[in-house]
CSV table of C-alpha atoms in Angstrom, one decimal:
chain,number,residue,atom,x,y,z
A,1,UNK,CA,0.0,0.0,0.0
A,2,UNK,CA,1.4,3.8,-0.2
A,3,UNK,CA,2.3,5.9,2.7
A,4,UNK,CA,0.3,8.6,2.9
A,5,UNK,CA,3.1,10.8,3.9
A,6,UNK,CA,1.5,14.1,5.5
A,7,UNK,CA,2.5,18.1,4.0
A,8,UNK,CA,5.4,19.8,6.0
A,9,UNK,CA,4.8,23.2,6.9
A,10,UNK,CA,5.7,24.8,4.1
A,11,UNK,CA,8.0,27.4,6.2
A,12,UNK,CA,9.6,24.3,7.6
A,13,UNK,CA,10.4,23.6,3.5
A,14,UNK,CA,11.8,26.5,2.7
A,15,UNK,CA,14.4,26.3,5.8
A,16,UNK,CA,15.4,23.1,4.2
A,17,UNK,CA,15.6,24.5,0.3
A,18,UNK,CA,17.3,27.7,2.1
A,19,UNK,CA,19.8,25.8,3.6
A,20,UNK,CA,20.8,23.5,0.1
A,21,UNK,CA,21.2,26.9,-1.9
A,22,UNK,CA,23.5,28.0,0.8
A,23,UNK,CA,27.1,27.2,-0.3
A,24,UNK,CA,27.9,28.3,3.2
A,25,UNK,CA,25.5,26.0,5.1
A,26,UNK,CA,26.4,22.9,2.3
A,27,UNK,CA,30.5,23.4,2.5
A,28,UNK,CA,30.2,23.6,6.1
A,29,UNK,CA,28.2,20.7,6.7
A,30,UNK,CA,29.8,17.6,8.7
A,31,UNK,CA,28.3,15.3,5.8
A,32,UNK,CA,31.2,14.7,2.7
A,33,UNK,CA,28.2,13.4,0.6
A,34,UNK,CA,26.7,16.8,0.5
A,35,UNK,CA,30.1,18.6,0.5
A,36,UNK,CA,31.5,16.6,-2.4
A,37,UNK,CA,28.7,16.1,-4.9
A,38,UNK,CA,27.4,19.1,-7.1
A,39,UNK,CA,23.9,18.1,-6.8
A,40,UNK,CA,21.5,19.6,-7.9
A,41,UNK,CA,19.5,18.1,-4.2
A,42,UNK,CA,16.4,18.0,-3.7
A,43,UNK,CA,14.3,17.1,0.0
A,44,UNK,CA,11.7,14.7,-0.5
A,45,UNK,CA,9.6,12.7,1.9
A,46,UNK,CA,9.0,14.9,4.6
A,47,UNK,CA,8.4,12.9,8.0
A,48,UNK,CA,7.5,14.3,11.1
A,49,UNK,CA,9.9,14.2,13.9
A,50,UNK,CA,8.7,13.2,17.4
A,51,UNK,CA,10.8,12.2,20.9
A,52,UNK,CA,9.2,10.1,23.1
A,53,UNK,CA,11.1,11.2,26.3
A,54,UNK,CA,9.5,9.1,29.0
A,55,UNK,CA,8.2,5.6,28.0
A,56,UNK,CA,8.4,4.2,31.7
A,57,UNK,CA,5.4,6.6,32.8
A,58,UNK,CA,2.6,4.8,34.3
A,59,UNK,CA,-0.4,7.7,33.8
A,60,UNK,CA,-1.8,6.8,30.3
A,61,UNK,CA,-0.3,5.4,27.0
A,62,UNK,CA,2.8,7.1,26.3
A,63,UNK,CA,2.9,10.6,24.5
A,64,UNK,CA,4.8,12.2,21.9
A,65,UNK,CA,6.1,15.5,21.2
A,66,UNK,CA,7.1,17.2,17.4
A,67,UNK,CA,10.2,17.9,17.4
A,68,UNK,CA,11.4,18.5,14.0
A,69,UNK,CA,10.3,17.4,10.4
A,70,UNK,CA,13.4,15.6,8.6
A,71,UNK,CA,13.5,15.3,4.8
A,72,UNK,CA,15.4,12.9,2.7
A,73,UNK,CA,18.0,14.5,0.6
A,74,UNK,CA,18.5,13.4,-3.1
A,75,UNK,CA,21.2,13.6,-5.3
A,76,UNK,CA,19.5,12.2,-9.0
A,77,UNK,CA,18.5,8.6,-7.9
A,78,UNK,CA,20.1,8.3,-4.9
A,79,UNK,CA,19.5,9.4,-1.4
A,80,UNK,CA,22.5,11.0,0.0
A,81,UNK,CA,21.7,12.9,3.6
A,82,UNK,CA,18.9,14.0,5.7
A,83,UNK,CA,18.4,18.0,7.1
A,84,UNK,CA,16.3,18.8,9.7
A,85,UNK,CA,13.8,21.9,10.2
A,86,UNK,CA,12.7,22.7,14.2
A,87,UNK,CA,10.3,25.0,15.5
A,88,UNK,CA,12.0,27.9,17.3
A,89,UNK,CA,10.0,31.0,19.3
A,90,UNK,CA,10.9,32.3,16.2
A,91,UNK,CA,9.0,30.1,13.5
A,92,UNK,CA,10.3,26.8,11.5
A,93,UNK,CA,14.2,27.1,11.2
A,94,UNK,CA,17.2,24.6,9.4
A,95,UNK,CA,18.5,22.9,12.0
A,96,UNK,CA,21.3,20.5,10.3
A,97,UNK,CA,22.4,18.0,7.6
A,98,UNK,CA,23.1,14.5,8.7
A,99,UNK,CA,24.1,11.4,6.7
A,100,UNK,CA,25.0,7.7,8.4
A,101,UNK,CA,23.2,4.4,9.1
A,102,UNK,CA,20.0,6.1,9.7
A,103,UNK,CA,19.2,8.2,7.0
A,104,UNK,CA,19.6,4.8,4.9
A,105,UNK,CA,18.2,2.9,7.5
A,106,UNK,CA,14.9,5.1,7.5
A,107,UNK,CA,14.7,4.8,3.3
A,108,UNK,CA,14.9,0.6,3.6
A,109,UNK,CA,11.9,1.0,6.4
A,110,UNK,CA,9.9,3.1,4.3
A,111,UNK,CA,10.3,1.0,1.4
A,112,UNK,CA,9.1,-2.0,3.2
A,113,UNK,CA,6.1,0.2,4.4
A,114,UNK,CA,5.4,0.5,1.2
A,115,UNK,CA,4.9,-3.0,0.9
A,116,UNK,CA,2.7,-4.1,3.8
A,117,UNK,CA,-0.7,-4.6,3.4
A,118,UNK,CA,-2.3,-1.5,5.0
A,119,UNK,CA,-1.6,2.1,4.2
A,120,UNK,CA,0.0,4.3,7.2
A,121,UNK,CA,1.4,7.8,7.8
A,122,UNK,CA,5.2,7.4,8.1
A,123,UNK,CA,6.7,9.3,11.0
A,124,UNK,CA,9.6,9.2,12.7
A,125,UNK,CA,9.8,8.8,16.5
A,126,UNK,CA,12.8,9.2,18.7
A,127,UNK,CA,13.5,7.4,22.2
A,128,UNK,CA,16.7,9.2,23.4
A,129,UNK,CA,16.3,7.1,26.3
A,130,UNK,CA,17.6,3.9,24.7
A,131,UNK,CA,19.4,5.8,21.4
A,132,UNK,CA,16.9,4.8,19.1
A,133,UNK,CA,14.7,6.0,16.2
A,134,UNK,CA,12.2,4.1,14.9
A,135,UNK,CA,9.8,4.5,11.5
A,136,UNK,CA,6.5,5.0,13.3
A,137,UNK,CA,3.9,4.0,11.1
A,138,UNK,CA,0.6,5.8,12.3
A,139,UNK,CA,-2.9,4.0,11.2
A,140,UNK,CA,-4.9,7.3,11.1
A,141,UNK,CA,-4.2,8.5,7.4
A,142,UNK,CA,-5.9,11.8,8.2
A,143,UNK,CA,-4.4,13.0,11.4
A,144,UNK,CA,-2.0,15.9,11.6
A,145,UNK,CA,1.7,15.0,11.5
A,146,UNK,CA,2.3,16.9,14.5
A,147,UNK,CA,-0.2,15.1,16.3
A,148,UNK,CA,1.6,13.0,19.1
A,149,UNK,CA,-0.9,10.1,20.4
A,150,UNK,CA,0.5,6.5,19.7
A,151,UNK,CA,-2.5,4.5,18.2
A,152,UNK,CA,-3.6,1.2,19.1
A,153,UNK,CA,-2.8,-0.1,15.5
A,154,UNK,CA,0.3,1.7,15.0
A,155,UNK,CA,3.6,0.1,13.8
A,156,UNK,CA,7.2,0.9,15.1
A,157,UNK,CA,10.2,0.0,13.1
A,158,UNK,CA,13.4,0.3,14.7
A,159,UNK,CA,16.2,1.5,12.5
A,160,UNK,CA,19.5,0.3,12.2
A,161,UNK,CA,21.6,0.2,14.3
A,162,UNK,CA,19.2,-0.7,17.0
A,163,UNK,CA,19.7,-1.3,20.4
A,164,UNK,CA,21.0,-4.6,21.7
A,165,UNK,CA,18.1,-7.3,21.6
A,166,UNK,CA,16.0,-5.2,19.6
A,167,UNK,CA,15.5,-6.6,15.8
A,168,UNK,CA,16.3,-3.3,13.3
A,169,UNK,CA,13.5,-3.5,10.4
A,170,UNK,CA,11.0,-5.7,12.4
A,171,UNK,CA,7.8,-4.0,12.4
A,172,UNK,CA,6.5,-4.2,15.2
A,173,UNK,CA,2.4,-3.3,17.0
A,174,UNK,CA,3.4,-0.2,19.3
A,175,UNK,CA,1.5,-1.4,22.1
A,176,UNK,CA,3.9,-4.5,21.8
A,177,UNK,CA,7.0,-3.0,21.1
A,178,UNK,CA,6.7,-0.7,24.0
A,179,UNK,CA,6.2,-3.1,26.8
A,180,UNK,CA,9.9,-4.2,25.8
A,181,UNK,CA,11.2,-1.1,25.5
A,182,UNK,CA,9.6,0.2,29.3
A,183,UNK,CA,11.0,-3.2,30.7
A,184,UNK,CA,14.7,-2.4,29.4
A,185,UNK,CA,14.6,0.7,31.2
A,186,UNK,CA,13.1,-0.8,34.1
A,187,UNK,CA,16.1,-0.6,37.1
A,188,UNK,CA,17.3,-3.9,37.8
A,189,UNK,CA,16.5,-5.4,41.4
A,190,UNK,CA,19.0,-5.0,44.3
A,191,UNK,CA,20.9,-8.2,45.3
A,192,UNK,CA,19.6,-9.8,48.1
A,193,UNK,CA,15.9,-8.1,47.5
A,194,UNK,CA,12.7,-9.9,46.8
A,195,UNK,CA,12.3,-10.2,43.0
């Protein structure tokens, strides 16, 4: 099925499309794919950013807040970094490039997404407690992409490289993924105390 990938604020856009016309901004980039190709690059696949920052809470299902919407940088056919937009006091701003495992790591996901039987929203979702970002596929097609409520039906993919134990590219149900995740941060019992 397609993603139904959901419309960045168009301010958030043009920070990006600012930031790939700046020489400045590409030269001085900590990504050699940007600063050795010519381009031209274009941002496509705009996915919301969200940070889950505490998933051991016990008041409710767990919460997320927008952070950031990252784009997918192309260079012809290829994708070759990621830049990020935030929300500042001051409006939708470039925040950086990045290129690595993740930003191919997040392409592989959403090409699998692509082939699951269902349609979702793509998302991204970061748990900073356990360095990890996951392709969070949302089941409400219509919802606002900077909407934070994890869905019953929702499916978490944790990119590569993953935590220890934690399969990268396995999507997985939220509400089973994050019973795992809560337990790993759990603290481990004292010696000597009852289990």
């Amino acid at each position: 099925m397609p993603l139904h990938v959901p419309p960045a604020p168009v301010p958030a856009l043009r920070s990006v499309l600012t930031a790939l016309d700046s020489p400045t901004a590409v030269r001085e980039a900590r990504t050699p794919a940007l600063s050795t190709l010519t381009g031209p690059f274009e941002p496509e696949l705009p996915l919301p950013v969200h940070v889950l920052d505490d998933i051991t809470t016990s008041d409710g299902p767990p919460r997320a807040r927008l952070t950031g919407w990252r784009f997918l940088i192309r260079d012809g056919d290829r994708t070759v970094a990621a830049a990020e937009a935030v929300l500042t006091a001051g409006g939708w701003t470039f925040s950086h490039f990045s290129e690595g495992p993740y930003v191919r790591s997040a392409e592989l996901a959403l090409h699998q997404a692509e082939s699951l039987p269902s349609a979702y929203q793509p998302r991204l979702l970061s748990i900073p407690e356990l360095y990890m970002v996951t392709l969070w596929l949302h089941g409400d097609l219509t919802a606002d992409g900077a909407e934070g409520a994890l869905g019953a039906g929702d499916l978490l993919v944790p990119l590569a490289p993953a935590p220890p134990g934690i399969a990268a590219h396995r999507a997985r149900r939220a509400t089973d993924l994050l019973p795992v995740l809560t337990h790993r941060l759990a603290p481990a019992p004292l010696l000597g105390s009852p289990a």
